[in-house]
Coordinates of C-alpha atoms in Angstrom, one line a residue:
X25 CA 96.6 86.0 134.8
X26 CA 99.4 86.7 137.2
X27 CA 101.5 89.8 136.7
X28 CA 105.2 89.2 136.0
X29 CA 108.0 91.7 136.6
X30 CA 111.5 92.2 135.5
X31 CA 112.0 90.6 132.0
X32 CA 111.5 92.8 129.0
X33 CA 108.1 92.3 127.3
X34 CA 106.2 91.1 130.3
X35 CA 103.0 92.5 131.7
X36 CA 102.8 95.9 133.5
X37 CA 102.7 95.1 137.2
X38 CA 99.3 95.9 138.9
X39 CA 100.7 98.7 141.0
X40 CA 101.6 100.8 137.9
X41 CA 98.9 99.6 135.6
X42 CA 96.3 102.2 136.3
X43 CA 98.5 105.1 135.3
X44 CA 99.9 103.3 132.3
X45 CA 96.4 102.2 131.2
X46 CA 95.1 105.8 131.5
X47 CA 97.8 107.0 129.1
X48 CA 97.3 104.1 126.8
X49 CA 93.5 104.7 126.5
X50 CA 94.2 108.4 125.8
X51 CA 96.7 107.5 123.1
X52 CA 94.3 105.0 121.5
X53 CA 91.8 107.8 120.8
X54 CA 94.3 110.6 120.1
X55 CA 96.5 111.3 117.1
X56 CA 100.0 112.4 117.9
X57 CA 100.3 114.0 121.4
X58 CA 102.6 115.4 124.0
X59 CA 102.7 114.7 127.7
X60 CA 101.1 118.1 128.3
X61 CA 98.1 117.0 126.1
X62 CA 97.7 113.8 128.1
X63 CA 98.0 115.2 131.6
X64 CA 94.6 117.0 131.8
X65 CA 92.7 114.1 130.1
X66 CA 94.2 111.4 132.4
X67 CA 94.4 113.5 135.6
X68 CA 98.0 112.4 136.2
X69 CA 101.0 114.5 137.2
X70 CA 103.6 115.4 134.7
X71 CA 106.2 113.0 136.1
X72 CA 103.7 110.1 136.2
X73 CA 102.5 110.8 132.7
X74 CA 106.1 110.8 131.4
X75 CA 106.9 107.6 133.3
X76 CA 103.8 105.9 131.8
X77 CA 104.6 107.1 128.3
X78 CA 108.2 105.8 128.6
X79 CA 106.9 102.4 129.9
X80 CA 104.5 102.1 126.9
X81 CA 107.4 102.9 124.5
X82 CA 109.4 100.1 126.2
X83 CA 106.5 97.7 125.8
X84 CA 106.3 98.6 122.1
X85 CA 102.7 100.1 122.3
X86 CA 103.7 103.7 121.8
X87 CA 106.4 105.3 119.5
X88 CA 108.1 108.6 120.0
X89 CA 107.9 110.9 117.0
X90 CA 110.4 113.6 115.8
X91 CA 110.2 116.5 118.3
X92 CA 108.5 119.8 117.5
X93 CA 111.7 121.3 116.2
X94 CA 112.2 118.5 113.7
X95 CA 108.5 118.5 112.8
X96 CA 108.6 122.2 111.9
X97 CA 106.3 123.3 114.8
X98 CA 109.1 124.6 117.1
X99 CA 109.0 128.3 118.1
X100 CA 111.2 128.8 121.2
X101 CA 112.2 127.0 124.3
X102 CA 112.8 123.3 124.7
X103 CA 110.9 121.3 122.0
X104 CA 108.1 119.0 123.4
X105 CA 108.4 115.2 122.9
X106 CA 105.6 113.8 120.7
X107 CA 104.2 110.3 120.7
X108 CA 101.5 108.2 119.1
X109 CA 100.0 104.7 119.4
X110 CA 101.8 102.1 117.5
X111 CA 98.7 100.9 115.6
X112 CA 101.0 98.6 113.6
X113 CA 102.3 96.9 116.7
X114 CA 100.0 94.0 116.2
X115 CA 96.8 93.0 114.5
X116 CA 93.3 91.8 115.4
X117 CA 91.0 89.4 113.6
X118 CA 87.2 89.7 113.5
X119 CA 85.4 86.6 112.1
X120 CA 81.8 86.2 111.2
X121 CA 81.5 82.4 111.5
X122 CA 78.0 81.9 110.1
X123 CA 76.4 78.6 109.2
X124 CA 76.8 78.9 105.5
X125 CA 79.5 81.6 105.2
X126 CA 82.6 82.9 106.9
X127 CA 84.0 86.4 106.7
X128 CA 87.3 87.3 108.3
X129 CA 88.7 90.8 108.7
X130 CA 92.3 91.6 109.7
X131 CA 92.8 95.1 111.1
X132 CA 95.4 97.1 113.0
X133 CA 95.0 98.2 116.5
X134 CA 92.9 101.2 115.6
X135 CA 90.6 99.0 113.6
X136 CA 91.8 100.1 110.1
X137 CA 91.1 97.1 107.8
X138 CA 94.2 95.5 106.3
X139 CA 92.4 92.6 104.5
X140 CA 89.1 90.7 104.2
X141 CA 88.7 87.1 103.3
X142 CA 85.3 85.4 102.6
X143 CA 84.5 81.7 102.3
X144 CA 81.3 80.1 101.4
X145 CA 81.3 76.3 101.5
X146 CA 79.2 73.3 102.2
X147 CA 81.7 72.6 105.0
X148 CA 80.4 75.6 106.8
X149 CA 76.9 74.1 107.0
X150 CA 76.5 71.6 109.9
X151 CA 73.4 69.3 109.9
X152 CA 71.8 68.5 113.2
X153 CA 72.2 64.9 112.3
X154 CA 76.0 65.1 111.9
X155 CA 78.1 63.2 114.4
X156 CA 79.2 65.9 116.9
X157 CA 82.9 65.0 117.1
X158 CA 83.3 65.0 113.3
X159 CA 81.2 68.1 112.9
X160 CA 83.2 69.9 115.6
X161 CA 86.5 69.0 113.9
X162 CA 85.3 70.2 110.5
X163 CA 84.0 73.4 112.0
X164 CA 87.2 74.1 114.0
X165 CA 89.4 73.3 111.0
X166 CA 87.4 75.6 108.7
X167 CA 87.6 78.5 111.2
X168 CA 91.3 78.1 111.7
X169 CA 92.0 77.9 107.9
X170 CA 89.8 81.0 107.2
X171 CA 91.7 83.0 109.8
X172 CA 95.1 81.9 108.4
X173 CA 94.0 82.7 104.8
X174 CA 92.9 86.2 106.0
X175 CA 96.3 86.8 107.7
X176 CA 98.2 85.7 104.6
X177 CA 96.1 88.0 102.4
X178 CA 97.0 90.9 104.8
X179 CA 100.6 90.0 104.8
X180 CA 100.6 89.1 108.5
X181 CA 101.0 86.0 110.6
X182 CA 99.7 84.5 113.8
X183 CA 102.6 85.8 115.9
X184 CA 101.4 89.3 115.2
X185 CA 97.8 88.7 116.4
X186 CA 96.8 90.3 119.7
X187 CA 93.1 89.4 119.7
X188 CA 90.6 87.3 117.8
X189 CA 86.8 87.8 118.1
X190 CA 84.4 85.3 116.5
X191 CA 80.7 85.7 116.0
X192 CA 78.5 82.6 115.9
X193 CA 74.8 81.9 115.3
X194 CA 74.2 80.7 118.9
X195 CA 73.8 82.1 122.4
X196 CA 77.2 82.8 124.0
X197 CA 77.8 83.6 127.7
X198 CA 80.4 85.9 129.2
X199 CA 83.0 83.0 129.1
X200 CA 82.5 82.4 125.4
X201 CA 80.5 79.2 125.9
X202 CA 77.2 78.2 124.2
X203 CA 74.6 76.1 126.0
X204 CA 73.1 72.8 124.9
X205 CA 70.3 72.8 122.4
X206 CA 67.6 70.3 121.5
X207 CA 69.4 69.4 118.3
X208 CA 72.9 70.3 119.4
X209 CA 73.1 73.1 116.9
X210 CA 74.5 75.7 119.2
X211 CA 77.4 73.6 120.3
X212 CA 78.1 72.6 116.7
X213 CA 78.3 76.3 115.8
X214 CA 80.6 77.0 118.8
X215 CA 82.6 73.8 119.5
X216 CA 84.8 75.3 122.2
X217 CA 86.1 78.0 119.9
X218 CA 87.5 80.1 122.7
X219 CA 89.7 77.2 123.9
X220 CA 90.8 76.4 120.4
X221 CA 91.9 79.9 119.4
X222 CA 93.5 80.5 122.9
X223 CA 96.1 77.9 122.0
X224 CA 97.8 80.6 119.9
X225 CA 95.9 84.0 120.2
X226 CA 96.7 86.0 123.4
X227 CA 93.1 87.4 123.7
X228 CA 90.0 85.6 122.5
X229 CA 86.4 86.7 122.5
X230 CA 83.4 84.7 121.2
X231 CA 80.1 86.4 120.9
X232 CA 76.6 85.8 119.4
X233 CA 76.5 87.2 115.9
X234 CA 73.6 89.5 116.4
X235 CA 75.4 90.9 119.5
X236 CA 78.3 91.8 117.3
X237 CA 76.0 93.4 114.8
X238 CA 74.9 95.6 117.7
X239 CA 78.5 96.4 118.5
X240 CA 79.0 97.5 114.9
X241 CA 75.9 99.6 114.7
X242 CA 76.7 101.4 117.9
X243 CA 80.3 102.2 116.8
X244 CA 79.9 103.1 113.2
X245 CA 76.3 102.4 112.1
X246 CA 72.8 103.7 112.7
X247 CA 73.0 103.5 116.5
X248 CA 76.0 105.7 117.1
X249 CA 74.1 108.3 119.1
X250 CA 71.9 105.8 121.0
X251 CA 72.4 104.1 124.4
X252 CA 69.3 101.9 124.2
X253 CA 68.9 100.0 121.0
X254 CA 68.3 96.6 119.4
X255 CA 70.1 95.4 116.3
X256 CA 68.0 92.8 114.4
X257 CA 69.7 90.4 111.9
X258 CA 66.9 89.8 109.5
X259 CA 68.2 87.5 106.8
X260 CA 67.4 83.8 106.9
X261 CA 66.8 83.8 110.7
X262 CA 65.9 86.5 113.2
X263 CA 68.4 87.3 115.9
X264 CA 68.9 90.4 118.0
X265 CA 71.7 92.1 119.8
X266 CA 70.5 94.2 122.7
X267 CA 72.2 97.3 124.2
X268 CA 70.6 99.0 127.2
X269 CA 72.1 101.9 129.0
X270 CA 75.1 101.6 126.8
X271 CA 75.8 98.0 127.8
X272 CA 75.6 94.9 125.6
X273 CA 73.2 92.4 127.3
X274 CA 73.9 88.6 127.4
X275 CA 72.0 86.9 130.2
X276 CA 73.1 83.9 132.2
X277 CA 73.6 81.7 129.1
X278 CA 73.9 84.3 126.4
X279 CA 70.2 84.0 125.6
X280 CA 69.2 87.7 125.5
X281 CA 67.7 88.3 122.1
X282 CA 67.1 84.7 121.2
X283 CA 64.1 84.3 118.9
X284 CA 62.5 80.9 119.8
X285 CA 59.8 82.8 121.6
X286 CA 58.5 84.0 118.2
X287 CA 57.1 80.5 117.6
X288 CA 54.4 81.5 120.0
X289 CA 53.8 85.2 118.9
X290 CA 50.8 85.7 116.7
X291 CA 51.7 87.6 113.6
X292 CA 55.4 86.4 113.7
X293 CA 55.0 82.6 114.2
X294 CA 58.7 81.7 114.0
X295 CA 62.2 82.9 113.9
X296 CA 62.5 83.1 110.1
X297 CA 64.0 86.4 108.9
X298 CA 62.5 89.2 106.9
X299 CA 64.4 88.2 103.8
X300 CA 63.4 84.6 104.1
X301 CA 59.7 85.5 104.5
X302 CA 59.6 87.8 101.5
X303 CA 61.2 85.1 99.3
X304 CA 58.9 82.5 100.7
X305 CA 55.8 84.6 100.1
X306 CA 56.9 85.5 96.6
X307 CA 57.5 81.9 95.6
X308 CA 54.1 80.9 97.0
X309 CA 52.4 83.7 95.1
X310 CA 54.0 82.8 91.8
X311 CA 53.2 79.1 92.3
X312 CA 49.5 80.1 93.0
X313 CA 49.4 82.0 89.7
X314 CA 48.9 85.4 91.3
X315 CA 51.4 87.3 89.1
X316 CA 49.7 89.8 86.8
X317 CA 50.0 89.3 83.1
X318 CA 53.3 90.5 81.7
X319 CA 55.1 90.6 85.0
X320 CA 58.9 90.2 84.8
X321 CA 58.9 87.3 87.3
X322 CA 56.7 85.4 85.0
X323 CA 59.4 85.5 82.4
X324 CA 57.3 87.7 80.0
X325 CA 57.8 91.3 78.8
X326 CA 61.3 92.0 77.5
X327 CA 62.8 89.4 79.7
X328 CA 65.4 91.8 81.2
X329 CA 64.3 91.0 84.7
X330 CA 63.0 87.5 84.1
X331 CA 63.8 84.9 86.7
X332 CA 64.4 81.3 85.6
X333 CA 62.4 79.1 88.0
X334 CA 60.5 79.9 91.1
X335 CA 63.4 78.8 93.3
X336 CA 65.6 81.5 91.9
X337 CA 63.3 84.2 93.3
X338 CA 65.0 85.9 96.4
X339 CA 64.2 88.8 98.7
X340 CA 66.5 91.2 96.9
X341 CA 64.7 90.6 93.6
X342 CA 61.3 91.4 95.2
X343 CA 62.6 94.4 97.1
X344 CA 64.2 95.8 93.9
X345 CA 60.9 95.5 92.1
X346 CA 59.0 97.1 95.0
X347 CA 61.4 100.1 94.9
X348 CA 60.7 100.5 91.2
X349 CA 57.0 100.7 91.8
X350 CA 55.9 97.2 91.1
X351 CA 52.4 96.8 92.7
X352 CA 52.7 93.0 93.2
X353 CA 56.0 93.3 95.0
X354 CA 54.7 96.2 97.1
X355 CA 52.0 94.0 98.5
X356 CA 54.7 91.7 99.8
X357 CA 56.8 94.4 101.3
X358 CA 53.7 95.9 102.9
X359 CA 53.0 92.4 104.4
X360 CA 56.7 92.3 105.6
X361 CA 56.3 95.7 107.1
X362 CA 53.3 94.5 109.2
X363 CA 55.5 91.6 110.4
X364 CA 58.4 93.9 111.2
X365 CA 56.1 96.2 113.1
X366 CA 54.9 93.3 115.3
X367 CA 58.6 92.3 115.8
X368 CA 59.6 95.8 116.8
X369 CA 56.6 96.0 119.1
X370 CA 57.9 92.9 120.8
X371 CA 61.4 94.3 121.3
X372 CA 59.9 97.7 122.3
X373 CA 57.7 96.2 125.0
X374 CA 60.5 94.0 126.5
X375 CA 63.5 96.3 126.2
X376 CA 62.2 99.8 125.7
X377 CA 64.8 100.8 123.2
X378 CA 64.9 104.2 121.5
X379 CA 65.9 102.5 118.2
X380 CA 65.6 99.2 116.4
X381 CA 68.2 98.8 113.6
X382 CA 67.5 96.2 110.9
X383 CA 70.9 94.7 109.9
X384 CA 72.3 92.1 107.6
X385 CA 72.7 91.4 103.9
X386 CA 69.3 92.6 102.8
X387 CA 69.2 95.7 105.0
X388 CA 70.2 98.0 102.2
X389 CA 67.1 97.1 100.2
X390 CA 64.6 97.1 103.1
X391 CA 63.5 100.7 103.1
X392 CA 60.0 99.9 101.6
X393 CA 59.6 97.3 104.5
X394 CA 60.9 99.7 107.1
X395 CA 58.6 102.5 105.8
X396 CA 55.6 100.2 106.1
X397 CA 56.6 99.1 109.6
X398 CA 56.9 102.8 110.7
X399 CA 53.3 103.4 109.8
X400 CA 52.1 100.5 112.0
X401 CA 54.5 100.2 114.9
X402 CA 52.7 102.6 117.3
X403 CA 49.8 100.2 117.3
X404 CA 52.0 97.4 118.6
X405 CA 52.9 98.7 122.0
X406 CA 51.9 101.1 124.7
X407 CA 55.3 102.6 125.3
X408 CA 56.6 105.2 122.9
X409 CA 57.5 103.5 119.7
X410 CA 61.2 103.2 118.9
X411 CA 62.6 104.6 115.8
X412 CA 63.2 102.0 113.0
X413 CA 66.1 102.3 110.7
X414 CA 67.7 100.0 108.0
X415 CA 71.4 99.5 108.5
X416 CA 74.0 100.8 106.0
X417 CA 76.7 98.3 107.1
X418 CA 75.5 95.5 104.8
X419 CA 76.4 91.8 104.8
X420 CA 79.7 92.3 106.7
X421 CA 78.1 93.9 109.8
X422 CA 78.9 90.9 112.1
X423 CA 82.5 90.8 110.9
X424 CA 82.8 94.5 111.4
X425 CA 81.4 94.2 114.9
X426 CA 83.8 91.3 115.6
X427 CA 86.8 93.4 114.5
X428 CA 85.7 96.3 116.8
X429 CA 85.1 93.9 119.7
X430 CA 88.6 92.5 119.1
X431 CA 90.1 96.0 119.3
X432 CA 88.1 96.7 122.5
X433 CA 89.4 93.4 124.0
X434 CA 93.0 94.5 123.2
X435 CA 92.5 97.9 124.8
X436 CA 91.1 96.3 127.9
X437 CA 93.5 93.4 128.2
X438 CA 96.9 94.0 126.6
X439 CA 98.6 95.3 129.7
X440 CA 97.5 92.3 131.7
X441 CA 99.1 89.8 129.3
X442 CA 101.8 87.7 131.0
X443 CA 104.0 88.4 128.0
X444 CA 103.4 90.5 124.9
X445 CA 103.6 88.7 121.6
X446 CA 107.1 88.3 120.2
X447 CA 106.2 90.4 117.2
X448 CA 105.8 93.5 119.4
X449 CA 109.0 93.0 121.4
X450 CA 111.1 92.1 118.4
X451 CA 109.9 95.1 116.3
X452 CA 110.0 97.6 119.1
X453 CA 111.6 100.8 117.6
X454 CA 114.2 102.8 119.4
X455 CA 112.8 106.0 120.9
X456 CA 113.8 109.2 119.0
X457 CA 116.0 111.3 121.2
X458 CA 114.8 114.9 121.9

C-alpha cells in the first residue's frame, strides 16, 4: 500500500516508520513505560523516542498516563511522562472455520479475549458434490455471520476491527489462497475468503488450521520453549503445522504438513485422525462381540456408563475407560499409540523436530495413547526421537492460534495502513499534560 502523508489518521510515512515501529513493538510487550525505558530497548535517541511516542499518541495507538507525581511515584525533579499501548484501540477476530463447526474469538490488541462465539450447523459441512458457486455463497455467508455474531456478543462492531485471521481445513499459501483439489474440497473450504473479508477488514490473514494450532502451541501451549516442532491435529483427520528454526513453514502452495502421503505409509494407511481411529476400532470390536462380559459399553453392569447403540461410542468414551484401568479400552489405546509412534516417526524423519504436540478436541484425554507412543517412537526413526506431548489447549486451539496470528498481523502491518480505522481516530484520547 502507498504511504499517505498530511491528513490525520493516515499511515506513518516510510521515512519515519522504522523508529515509530520500534517504539510500538516495545510498547506492545511492555506495561506502562517512560521514554527512558524505551530508549535502551529500541536503540533510539531520546529525542527520536519522544517524537515516535508522540506520533503513536496522535495515531491513537498509545495513550499518555498520569505522570509520576500524579501516580504517587514522584520523588524529586521533573516527573517523567508515562505511556502504554492502547489495547482497546481496536479488536482482532480469530476464526476456526472448520468443516462442521466454527469458533470465533474477539480479542483486544494484546490478545485478551473479549468474547467467544461457537456455531455448529449442517451449513458448515460442504459436500464434494455441491455446486461450487452455491457452496461458496453458503460458506461465505456463514463465516460473515459468525464473525458478526461474535462482535455483537463482545459489544464491538466491524468498524473497530483491525485484523481478521481465519483457519481453514485446506492448504493455504502466503497470499491466503488454496490450490485446487481432486474433489474441489479445498476451494470449498476457502472460497476466496481473504478477498471477501478484505472488503471491510483492514488486515486479513487466512491460514491452514493445523498451522494455526502450531502458532497457538508455540505462543501459549506445549511448544513455548521450542524452535523446531510439529503440531498435529488428531481429531477426525490428521493435519500438521510445522515450525522449523522458529518459522512457520507453508511451501509453494501451502502444502507443508498435508497428510495425503499417509495413504501410502504402512501402519498409518490414511489421514484419519487418532480420535477417529479409536472410535472406529471400538465400534468394530463391539460389533464383533469382543467385549468382555459385564463391560459397561455392552450396557450391562449398573448401567452408569452404558452407551446406547454402537454409533454412540466415541473416542472420549474409550479414552475415559482406558484411564480408569479398563483392559479392553487399553488395548485400543495401545494400538493407537503404535499408530501415533509411526506418525511421529514420519514427522521426525522429514522435519527433525524436537517436539511433536498432539492438539485438538481429544488431546486432553490422549495421555494413555501418548504414553504408548513414547515407548515405541525410538524404533520408528534413526534420528533422535522427538518428545511427544498432548496439548492442554483443547478444542479451541485453532481459534486461539488464529487470534494470536491476527494480533501478529496488526503488529506487523498497522503502521502501513493507508488510513487507520475510524474507530481509532474518533476515540483518540487527548494526551495528559505533564
